CSV table of C-alpha atoms in Angstrom, one decimal:
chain,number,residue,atom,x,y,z
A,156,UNK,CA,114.9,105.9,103.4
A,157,UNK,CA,112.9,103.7,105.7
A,158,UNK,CA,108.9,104.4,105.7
A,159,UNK,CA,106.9,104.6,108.5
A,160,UNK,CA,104.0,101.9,109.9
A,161,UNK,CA,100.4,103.8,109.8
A,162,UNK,CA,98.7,100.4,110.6
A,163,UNK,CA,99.0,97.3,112.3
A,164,UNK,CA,96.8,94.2,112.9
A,165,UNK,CA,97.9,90.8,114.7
A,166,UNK,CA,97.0,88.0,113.3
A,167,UNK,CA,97.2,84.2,114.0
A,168,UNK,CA,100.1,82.4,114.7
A,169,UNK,CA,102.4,85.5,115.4
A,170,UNK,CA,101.9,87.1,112.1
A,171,UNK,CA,100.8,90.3,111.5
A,172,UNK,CA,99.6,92.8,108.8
A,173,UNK,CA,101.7,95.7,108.2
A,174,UNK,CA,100.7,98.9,106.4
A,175,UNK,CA,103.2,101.4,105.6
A,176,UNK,CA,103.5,105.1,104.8
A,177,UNK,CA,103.4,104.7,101.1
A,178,UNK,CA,101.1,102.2,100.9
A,179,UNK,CA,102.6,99.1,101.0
A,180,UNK,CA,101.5,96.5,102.7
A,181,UNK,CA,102.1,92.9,103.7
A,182,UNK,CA,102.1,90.3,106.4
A,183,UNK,CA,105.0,88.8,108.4
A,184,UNK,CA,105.6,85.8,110.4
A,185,UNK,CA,107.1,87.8,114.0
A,186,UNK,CA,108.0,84.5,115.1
A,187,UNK,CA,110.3,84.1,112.2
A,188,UNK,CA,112.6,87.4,113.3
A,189,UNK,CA,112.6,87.2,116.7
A,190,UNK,CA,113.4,84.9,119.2
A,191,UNK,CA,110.9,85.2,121.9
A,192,UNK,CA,113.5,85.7,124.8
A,193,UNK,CA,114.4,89.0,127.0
A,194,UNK,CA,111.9,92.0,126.6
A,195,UNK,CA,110.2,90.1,123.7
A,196,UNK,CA,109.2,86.9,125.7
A,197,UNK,CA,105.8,87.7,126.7
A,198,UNK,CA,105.0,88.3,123.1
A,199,UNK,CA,105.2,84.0,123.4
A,200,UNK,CA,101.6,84.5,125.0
A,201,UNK,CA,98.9,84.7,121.6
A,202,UNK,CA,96.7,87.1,124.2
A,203,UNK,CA,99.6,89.7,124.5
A,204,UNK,CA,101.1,89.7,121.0
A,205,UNK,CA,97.5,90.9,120.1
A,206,UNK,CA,98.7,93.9,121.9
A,207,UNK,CA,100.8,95.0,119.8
A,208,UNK,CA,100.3,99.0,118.2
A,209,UNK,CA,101.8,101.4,116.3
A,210,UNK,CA,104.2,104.1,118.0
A,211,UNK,CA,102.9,107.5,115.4
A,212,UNK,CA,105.9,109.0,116.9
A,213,UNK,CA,108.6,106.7,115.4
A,214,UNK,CA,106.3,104.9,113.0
A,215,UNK,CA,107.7,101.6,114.7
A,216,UNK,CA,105.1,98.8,115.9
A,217,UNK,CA,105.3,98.4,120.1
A,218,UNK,CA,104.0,96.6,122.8
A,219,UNK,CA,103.1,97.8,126.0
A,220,UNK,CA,106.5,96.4,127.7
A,221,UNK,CA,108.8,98.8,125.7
A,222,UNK,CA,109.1,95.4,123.1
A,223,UNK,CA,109.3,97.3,119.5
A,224,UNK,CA,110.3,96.7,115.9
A,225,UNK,CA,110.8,98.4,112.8
């Protein structure tokens, strides 16, 4: 069963910190996933990446384009 994302902080050079429902947590390397094309190219721009938040409603992490992942 997939856990939900309670927290979220961006971090330098398209990582970010995660923290999950059960309290895991870790950091990931965005830029490592994704390419940075179609709805998730403005998330190339370090200023809007910064953006990003968690969605409570699906416990998914979203930018204010409709961009999300989980």
């Amino acid at each position: 069963m997939l856990k939900d994302i309670v927290s979220v902080q961006a971090l330098d050079s398209y990582q970010i910190h995660l923290r999950f429902e059960d309290g895991i947590e870790g950091t990931i390397n965005v830029s490592e996933l994704i390419p940075f094309s179609g709805i998730f190219a403005p998330l190339a721009d370090p200023s809007y990446f910064a953006t990003v938040q968690v969605n409570p409603e699906f416990g998914t992490i979203v930018w204010d384009n409709g961009a999300d992942l989980d």
